[in-house]
PDB file of C-alpha atoms in Angstrom:
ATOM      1  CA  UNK A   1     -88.878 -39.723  13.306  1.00 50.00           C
ATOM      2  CA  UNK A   2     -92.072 -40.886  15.206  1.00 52.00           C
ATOM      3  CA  UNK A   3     -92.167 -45.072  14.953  1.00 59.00           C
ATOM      4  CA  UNK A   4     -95.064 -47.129  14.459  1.00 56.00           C
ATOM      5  CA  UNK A   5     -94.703 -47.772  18.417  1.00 59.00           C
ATOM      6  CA  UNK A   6     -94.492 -44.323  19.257  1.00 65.00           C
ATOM      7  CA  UNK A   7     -98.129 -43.617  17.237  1.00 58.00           C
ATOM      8  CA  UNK A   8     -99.689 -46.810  18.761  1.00 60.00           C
ATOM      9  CA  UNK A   9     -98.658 -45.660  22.346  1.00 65.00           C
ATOM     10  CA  UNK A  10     -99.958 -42.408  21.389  1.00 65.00           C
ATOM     11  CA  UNK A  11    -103.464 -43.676  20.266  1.00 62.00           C
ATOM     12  CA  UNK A  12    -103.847 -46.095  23.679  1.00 65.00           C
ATOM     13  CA  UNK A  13    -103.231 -43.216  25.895  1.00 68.00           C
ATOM     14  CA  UNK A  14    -105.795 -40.547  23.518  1.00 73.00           C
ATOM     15  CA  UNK A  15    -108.411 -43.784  23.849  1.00 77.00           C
ATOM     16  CA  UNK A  16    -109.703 -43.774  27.309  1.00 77.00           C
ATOM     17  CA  UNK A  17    -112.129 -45.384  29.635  1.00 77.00           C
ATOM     18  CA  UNK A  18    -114.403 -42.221  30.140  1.00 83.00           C
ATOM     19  CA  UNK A  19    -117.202 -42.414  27.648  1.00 83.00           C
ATOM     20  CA  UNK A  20    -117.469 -38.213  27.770  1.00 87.00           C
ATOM     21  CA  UNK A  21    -114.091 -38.191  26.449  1.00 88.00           C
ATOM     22  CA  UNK A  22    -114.520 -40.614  23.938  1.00 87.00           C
ATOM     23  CA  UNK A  23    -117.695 -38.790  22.533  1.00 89.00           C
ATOM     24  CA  UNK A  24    -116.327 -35.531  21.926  1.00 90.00           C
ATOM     25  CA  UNK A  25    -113.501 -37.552  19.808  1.00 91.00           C
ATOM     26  CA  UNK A  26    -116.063 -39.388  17.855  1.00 92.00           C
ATOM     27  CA  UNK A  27    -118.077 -36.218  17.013  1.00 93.00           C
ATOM     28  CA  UNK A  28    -114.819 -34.327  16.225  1.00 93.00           C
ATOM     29  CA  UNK A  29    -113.804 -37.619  13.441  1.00 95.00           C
ATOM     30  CA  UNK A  30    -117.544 -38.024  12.141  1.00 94.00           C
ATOM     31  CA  UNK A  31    -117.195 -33.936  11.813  1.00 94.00           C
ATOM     32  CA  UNK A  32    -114.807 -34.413   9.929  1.00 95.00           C
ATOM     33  CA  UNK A  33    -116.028 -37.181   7.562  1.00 94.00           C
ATOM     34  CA  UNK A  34    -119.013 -35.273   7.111  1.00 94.00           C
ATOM     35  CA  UNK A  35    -117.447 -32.221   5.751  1.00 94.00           C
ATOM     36  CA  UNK A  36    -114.787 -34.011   3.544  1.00 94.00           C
ATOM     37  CA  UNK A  37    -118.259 -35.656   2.156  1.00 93.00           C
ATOM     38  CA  UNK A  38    -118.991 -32.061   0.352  1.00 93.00           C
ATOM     39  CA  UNK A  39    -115.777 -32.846  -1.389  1.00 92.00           C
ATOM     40  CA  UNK A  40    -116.206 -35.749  -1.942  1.00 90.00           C
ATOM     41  CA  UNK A  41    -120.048 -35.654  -3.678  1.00 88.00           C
ATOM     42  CA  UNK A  42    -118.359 -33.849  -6.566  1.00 86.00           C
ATOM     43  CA  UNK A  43    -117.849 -37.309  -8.600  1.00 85.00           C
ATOM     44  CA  UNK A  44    -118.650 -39.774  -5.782  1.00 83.00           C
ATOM     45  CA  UNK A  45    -122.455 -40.691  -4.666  1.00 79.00           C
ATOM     46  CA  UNK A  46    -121.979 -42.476  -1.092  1.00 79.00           C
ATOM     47  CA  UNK A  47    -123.201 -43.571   2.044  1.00 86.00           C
ATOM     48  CA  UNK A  48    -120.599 -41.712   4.023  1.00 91.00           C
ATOM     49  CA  UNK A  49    -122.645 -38.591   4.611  1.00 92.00           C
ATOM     50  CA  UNK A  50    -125.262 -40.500   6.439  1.00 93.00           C
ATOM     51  CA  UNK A  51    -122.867 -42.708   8.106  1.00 94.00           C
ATOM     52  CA  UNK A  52    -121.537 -39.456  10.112  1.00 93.00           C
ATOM     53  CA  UNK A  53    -124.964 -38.517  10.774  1.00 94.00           C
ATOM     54  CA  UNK A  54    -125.195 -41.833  12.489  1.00 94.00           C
ATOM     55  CA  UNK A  55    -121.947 -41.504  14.324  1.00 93.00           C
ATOM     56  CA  UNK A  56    -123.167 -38.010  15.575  1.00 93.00           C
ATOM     57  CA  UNK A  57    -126.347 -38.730  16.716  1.00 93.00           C
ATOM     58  CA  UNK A  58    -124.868 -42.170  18.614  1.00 90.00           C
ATOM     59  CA  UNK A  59    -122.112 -39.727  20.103  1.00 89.00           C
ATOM     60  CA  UNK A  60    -124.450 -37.026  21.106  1.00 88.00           C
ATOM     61  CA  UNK A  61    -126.711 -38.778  22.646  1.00 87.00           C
ATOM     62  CA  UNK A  62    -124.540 -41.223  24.039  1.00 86.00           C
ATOM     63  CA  UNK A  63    -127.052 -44.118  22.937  1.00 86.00           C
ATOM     64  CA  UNK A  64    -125.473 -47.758  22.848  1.00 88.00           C
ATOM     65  CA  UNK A  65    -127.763 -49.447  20.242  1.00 91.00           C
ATOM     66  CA  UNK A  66    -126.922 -46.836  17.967  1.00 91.00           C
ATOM     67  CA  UNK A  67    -123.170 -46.384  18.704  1.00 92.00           C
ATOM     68  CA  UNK A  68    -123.324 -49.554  18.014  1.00 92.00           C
ATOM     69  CA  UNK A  69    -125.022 -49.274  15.081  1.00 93.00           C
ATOM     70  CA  UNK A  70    -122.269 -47.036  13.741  1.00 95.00           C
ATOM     71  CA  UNK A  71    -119.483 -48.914  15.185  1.00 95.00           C
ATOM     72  CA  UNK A  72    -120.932 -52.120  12.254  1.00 95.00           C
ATOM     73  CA  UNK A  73    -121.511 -49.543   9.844  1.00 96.00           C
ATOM     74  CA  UNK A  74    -118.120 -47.827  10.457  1.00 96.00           C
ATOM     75  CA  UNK A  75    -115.785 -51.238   9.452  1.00 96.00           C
ATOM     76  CA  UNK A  76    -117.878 -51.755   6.727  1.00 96.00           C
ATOM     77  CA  UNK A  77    -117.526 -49.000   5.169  1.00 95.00           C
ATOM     78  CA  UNK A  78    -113.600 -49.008   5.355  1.00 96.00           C
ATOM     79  CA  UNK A  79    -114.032 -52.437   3.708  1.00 96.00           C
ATOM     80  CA  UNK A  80    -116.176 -50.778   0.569  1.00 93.00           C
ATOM     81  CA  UNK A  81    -114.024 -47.403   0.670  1.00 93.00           C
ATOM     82  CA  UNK A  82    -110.658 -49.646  -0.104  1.00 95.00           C
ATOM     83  CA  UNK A  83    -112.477 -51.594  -2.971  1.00 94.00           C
ATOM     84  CA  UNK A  84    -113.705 -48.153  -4.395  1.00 92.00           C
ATOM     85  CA  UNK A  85    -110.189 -46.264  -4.009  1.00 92.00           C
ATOM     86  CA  UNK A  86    -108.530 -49.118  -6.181  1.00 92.00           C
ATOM     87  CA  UNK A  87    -111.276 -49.303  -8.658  1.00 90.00           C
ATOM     88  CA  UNK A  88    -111.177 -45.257  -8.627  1.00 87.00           C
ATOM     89  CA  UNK A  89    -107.392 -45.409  -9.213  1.00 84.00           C
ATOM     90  CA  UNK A  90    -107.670 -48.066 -11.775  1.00 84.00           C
ATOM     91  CA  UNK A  91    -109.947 -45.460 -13.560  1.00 82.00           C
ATOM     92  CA  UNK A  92    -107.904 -42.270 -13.176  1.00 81.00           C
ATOM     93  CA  UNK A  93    -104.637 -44.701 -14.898  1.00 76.00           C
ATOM     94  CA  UNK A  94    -106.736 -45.592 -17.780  1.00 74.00           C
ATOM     95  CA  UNK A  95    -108.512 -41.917 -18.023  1.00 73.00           C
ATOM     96  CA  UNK A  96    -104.953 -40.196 -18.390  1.00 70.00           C
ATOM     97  CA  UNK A  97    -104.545 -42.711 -20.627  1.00 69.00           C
ATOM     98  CA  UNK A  98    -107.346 -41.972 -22.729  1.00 67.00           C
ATOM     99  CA  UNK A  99    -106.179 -37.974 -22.148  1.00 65.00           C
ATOM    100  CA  UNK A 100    -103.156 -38.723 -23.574  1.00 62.00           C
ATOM    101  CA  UNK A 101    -103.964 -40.774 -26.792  1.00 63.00           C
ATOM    102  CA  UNK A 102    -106.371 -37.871 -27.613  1.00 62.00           C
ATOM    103  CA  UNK A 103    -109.273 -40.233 -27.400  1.00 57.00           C
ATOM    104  CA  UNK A 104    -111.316 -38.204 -24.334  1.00 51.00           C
ATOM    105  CA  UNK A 105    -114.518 -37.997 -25.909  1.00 56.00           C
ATOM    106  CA  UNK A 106    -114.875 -41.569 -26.448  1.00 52.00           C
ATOM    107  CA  UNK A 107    -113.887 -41.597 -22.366  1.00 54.00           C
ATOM    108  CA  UNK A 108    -117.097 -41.298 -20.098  1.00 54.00           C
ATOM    109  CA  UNK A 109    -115.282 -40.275 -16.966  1.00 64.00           C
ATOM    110  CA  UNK A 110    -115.172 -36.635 -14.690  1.00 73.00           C
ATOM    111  CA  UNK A 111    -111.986 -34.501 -15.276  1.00 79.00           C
ATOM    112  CA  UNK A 112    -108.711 -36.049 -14.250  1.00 79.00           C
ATOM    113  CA  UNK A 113    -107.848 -33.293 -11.808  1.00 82.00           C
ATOM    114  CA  UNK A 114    -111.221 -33.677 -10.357  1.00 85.00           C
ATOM    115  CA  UNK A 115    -110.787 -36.911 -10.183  1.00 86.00           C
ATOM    116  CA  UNK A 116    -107.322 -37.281  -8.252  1.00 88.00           C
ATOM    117  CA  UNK A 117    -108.766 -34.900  -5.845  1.00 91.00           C
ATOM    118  CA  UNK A 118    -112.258 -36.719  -4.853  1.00 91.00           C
ATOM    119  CA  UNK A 119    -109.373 -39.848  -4.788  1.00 91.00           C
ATOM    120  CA  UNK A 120    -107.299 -37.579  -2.456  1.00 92.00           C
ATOM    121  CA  UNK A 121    -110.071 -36.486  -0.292  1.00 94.00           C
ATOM    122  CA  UNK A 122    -111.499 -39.700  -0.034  1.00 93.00           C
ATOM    123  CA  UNK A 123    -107.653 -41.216   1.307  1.00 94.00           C
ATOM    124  CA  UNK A 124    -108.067 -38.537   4.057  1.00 95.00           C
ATOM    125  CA  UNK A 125    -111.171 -39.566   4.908  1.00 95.00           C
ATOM    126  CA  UNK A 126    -110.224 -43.137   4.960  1.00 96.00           C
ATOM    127  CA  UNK A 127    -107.901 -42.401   7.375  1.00 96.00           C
ATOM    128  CA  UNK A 128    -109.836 -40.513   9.638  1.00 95.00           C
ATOM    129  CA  UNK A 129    -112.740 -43.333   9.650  1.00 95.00           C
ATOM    130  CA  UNK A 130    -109.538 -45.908  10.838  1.00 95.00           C
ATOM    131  CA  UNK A 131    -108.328 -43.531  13.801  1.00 93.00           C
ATOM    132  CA  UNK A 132    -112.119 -42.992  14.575  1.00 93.00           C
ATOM    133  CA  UNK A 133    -112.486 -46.941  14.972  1.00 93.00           C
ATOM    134  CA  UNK A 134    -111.203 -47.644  18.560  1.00 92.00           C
ATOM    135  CA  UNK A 135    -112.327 -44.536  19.902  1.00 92.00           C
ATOM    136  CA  UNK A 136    -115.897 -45.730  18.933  1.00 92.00           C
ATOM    137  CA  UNK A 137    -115.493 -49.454  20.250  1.00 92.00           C
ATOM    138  CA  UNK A 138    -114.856 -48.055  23.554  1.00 90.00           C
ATOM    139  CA  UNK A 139    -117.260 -45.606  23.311  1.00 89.00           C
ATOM    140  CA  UNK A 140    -119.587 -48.088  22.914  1.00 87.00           C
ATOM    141  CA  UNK A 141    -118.302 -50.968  25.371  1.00 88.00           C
ATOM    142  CA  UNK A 142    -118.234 -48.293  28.029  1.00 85.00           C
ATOM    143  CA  UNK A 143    -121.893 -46.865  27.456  1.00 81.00           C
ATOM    144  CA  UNK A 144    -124.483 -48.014  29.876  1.00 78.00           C
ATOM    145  CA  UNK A 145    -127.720 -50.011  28.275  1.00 77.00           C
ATOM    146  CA  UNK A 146    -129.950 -47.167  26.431  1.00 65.00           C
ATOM    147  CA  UNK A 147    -132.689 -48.073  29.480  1.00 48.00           C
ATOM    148  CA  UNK A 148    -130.690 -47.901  32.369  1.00 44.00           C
ATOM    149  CA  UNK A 149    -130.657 -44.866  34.845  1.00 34.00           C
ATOM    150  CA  UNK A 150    -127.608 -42.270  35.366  1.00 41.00           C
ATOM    151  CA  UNK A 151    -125.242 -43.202  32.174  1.00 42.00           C
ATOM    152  CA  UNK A 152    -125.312 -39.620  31.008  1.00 44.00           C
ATOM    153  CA  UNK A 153    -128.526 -37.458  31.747  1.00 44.00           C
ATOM    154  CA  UNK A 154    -128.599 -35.818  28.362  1.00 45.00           C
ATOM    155  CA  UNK A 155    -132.103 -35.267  26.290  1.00 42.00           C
ATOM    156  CA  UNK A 156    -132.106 -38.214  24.202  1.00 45.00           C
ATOM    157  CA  UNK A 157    -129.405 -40.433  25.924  1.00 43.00           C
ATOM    158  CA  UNK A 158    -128.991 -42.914  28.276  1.00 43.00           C
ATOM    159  CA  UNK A 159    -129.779 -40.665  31.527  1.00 44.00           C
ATOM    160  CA  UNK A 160    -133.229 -40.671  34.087  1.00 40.00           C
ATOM    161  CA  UNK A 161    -136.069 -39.467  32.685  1.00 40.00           C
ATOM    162  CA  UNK A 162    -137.509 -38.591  35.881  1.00 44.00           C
ATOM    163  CA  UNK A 163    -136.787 -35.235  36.340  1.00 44.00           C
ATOM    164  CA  UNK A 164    -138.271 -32.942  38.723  1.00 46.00           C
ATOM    165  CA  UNK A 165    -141.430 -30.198  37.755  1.00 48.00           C
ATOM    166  CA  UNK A 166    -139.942 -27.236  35.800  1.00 46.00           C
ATOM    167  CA  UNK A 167    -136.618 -28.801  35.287  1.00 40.00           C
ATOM    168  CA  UNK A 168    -134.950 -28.395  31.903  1.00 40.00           C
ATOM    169  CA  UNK A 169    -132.164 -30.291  30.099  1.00 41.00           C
ATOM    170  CA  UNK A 170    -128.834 -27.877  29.491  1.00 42.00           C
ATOM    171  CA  UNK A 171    -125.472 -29.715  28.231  1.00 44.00           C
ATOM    172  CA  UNK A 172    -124.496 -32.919  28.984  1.00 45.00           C
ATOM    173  CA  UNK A 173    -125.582 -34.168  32.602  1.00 46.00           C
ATOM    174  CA  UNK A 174    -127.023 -31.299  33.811  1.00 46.00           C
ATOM    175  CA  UNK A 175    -130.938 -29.723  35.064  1.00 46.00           C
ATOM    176  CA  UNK A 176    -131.568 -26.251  35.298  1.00 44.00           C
ATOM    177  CA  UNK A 177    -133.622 -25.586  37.952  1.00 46.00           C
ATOM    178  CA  UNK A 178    -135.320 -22.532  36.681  1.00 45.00           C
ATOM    179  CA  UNK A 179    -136.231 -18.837  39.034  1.00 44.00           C
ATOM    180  CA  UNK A 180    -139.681 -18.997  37.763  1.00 44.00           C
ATOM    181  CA  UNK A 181    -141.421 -22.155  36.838  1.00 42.00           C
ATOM    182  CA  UNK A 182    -145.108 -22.578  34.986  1.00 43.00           C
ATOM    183  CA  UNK A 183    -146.978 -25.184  37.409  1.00 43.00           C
ATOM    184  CA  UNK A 184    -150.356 -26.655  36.537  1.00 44.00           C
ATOM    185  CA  UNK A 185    -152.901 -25.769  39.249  1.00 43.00           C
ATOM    186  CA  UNK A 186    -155.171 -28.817  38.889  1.00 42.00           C
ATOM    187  CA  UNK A 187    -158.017 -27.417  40.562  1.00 45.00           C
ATOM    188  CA  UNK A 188    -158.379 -23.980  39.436  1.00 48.00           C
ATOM    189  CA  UNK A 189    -157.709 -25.321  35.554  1.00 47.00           C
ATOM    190  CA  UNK A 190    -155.152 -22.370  35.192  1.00 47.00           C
ATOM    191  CA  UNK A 191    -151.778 -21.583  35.447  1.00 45.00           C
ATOM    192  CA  UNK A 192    -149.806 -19.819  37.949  1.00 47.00           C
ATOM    193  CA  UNK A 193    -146.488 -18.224  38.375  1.00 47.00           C
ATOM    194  CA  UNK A 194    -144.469 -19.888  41.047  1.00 45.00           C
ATOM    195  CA  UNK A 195    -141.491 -17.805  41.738  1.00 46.00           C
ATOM    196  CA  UNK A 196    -138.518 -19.833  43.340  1.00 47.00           C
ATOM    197  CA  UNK A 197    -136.539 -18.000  46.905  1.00 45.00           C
ATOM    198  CA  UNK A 198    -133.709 -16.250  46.004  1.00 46.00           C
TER     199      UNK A 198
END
């Protein structure tokens, strides 16, 4: 039987320092609550769909302002999801209620079985956005300022944008120098093929 210790030990030594690892575990939870939220949609109308865009594009990009962003977003949302579960369960008790006294019609609420699974999904997701929580605060605390040179080097993050001629973006952190680059020729007003040495 796994403790409460043994699961908070566990979680410290998952959460890390290294910003790289911390972004592939908050794109792996906001995965997650993004694909429970096609589950979800079949009774619920939420925000949680956009809130994982949010997380993924903070994660991928390894931008502060809006891992940030998503890190506010994130607690409030577990705050509105726990008010919503017990006002959701409070509905399914007095639907199979209803169900049972014969008196559905009169009852303006989805199936019951639908219902307790939307509830169900919507636990699991719950749970995922708590686990997700420190993984994103250190995410964020260890993410250099969105202006600042050498955080990451990805299109679209925090990285140097001063890259050299012909140079594209591949993965995270890294140029590809290409074997036959396109350079302007200012003079002639053309192009030319400028093959690299082999």
């Amino acid at each position: 039987r796994i403790s409460d210790v043994d699961m908070a030990e566990l979680l410290t030594s998952l959460v890390t320092d290294d910003p790289e690892t911390n972004a592939l575990w908050v794109v792996r939870f906001t995965s997650i609550q993004f694909g429970i939220c096609f589950f979800t949609s079949l009774t619920r109308t939420d925000a949680n769909a956009a809130l994982a865009l949010l997380g993924l594009y903070s994660s991928f990009g390894r931008r502060k302002e809006a891992t940030k962003l998503y890190f506010i977003f994130l607690i409030l949302s577990l705050i509105t999801d726990f008010i919503w579960m017990i006002i959701y369960g409070n509905q399914i008790s007095g639907a199979e209620l209803q169900e049972l006294q014969n008196e559905w019609e009169d009852y303006a609420f989805p199936p019951v079985g639908t219902a307790k699974f939307v509830l169900g999904m919507s636990i699991i997701q719950f749970i995922v956005k708590i686990i997700s929580v420190p993984f994103t605060y250190k995410l964020f605390s260890n993410l250099g300022d969105d202006d600042t040179l050498g955080a990451v080097g990805t299109y679209g993050g925090a990285g140097s944008y001063n890259r050299p001629p012909g140079s594209f973006v591949l993965g995270a952190g890294s140029n590809y120098q290409p074997t036959a680059a396109a350079t302007y020729q200012a003079e002639g007003g053309g192009y030319q093929n400028a093959k690299d040495e082999l």
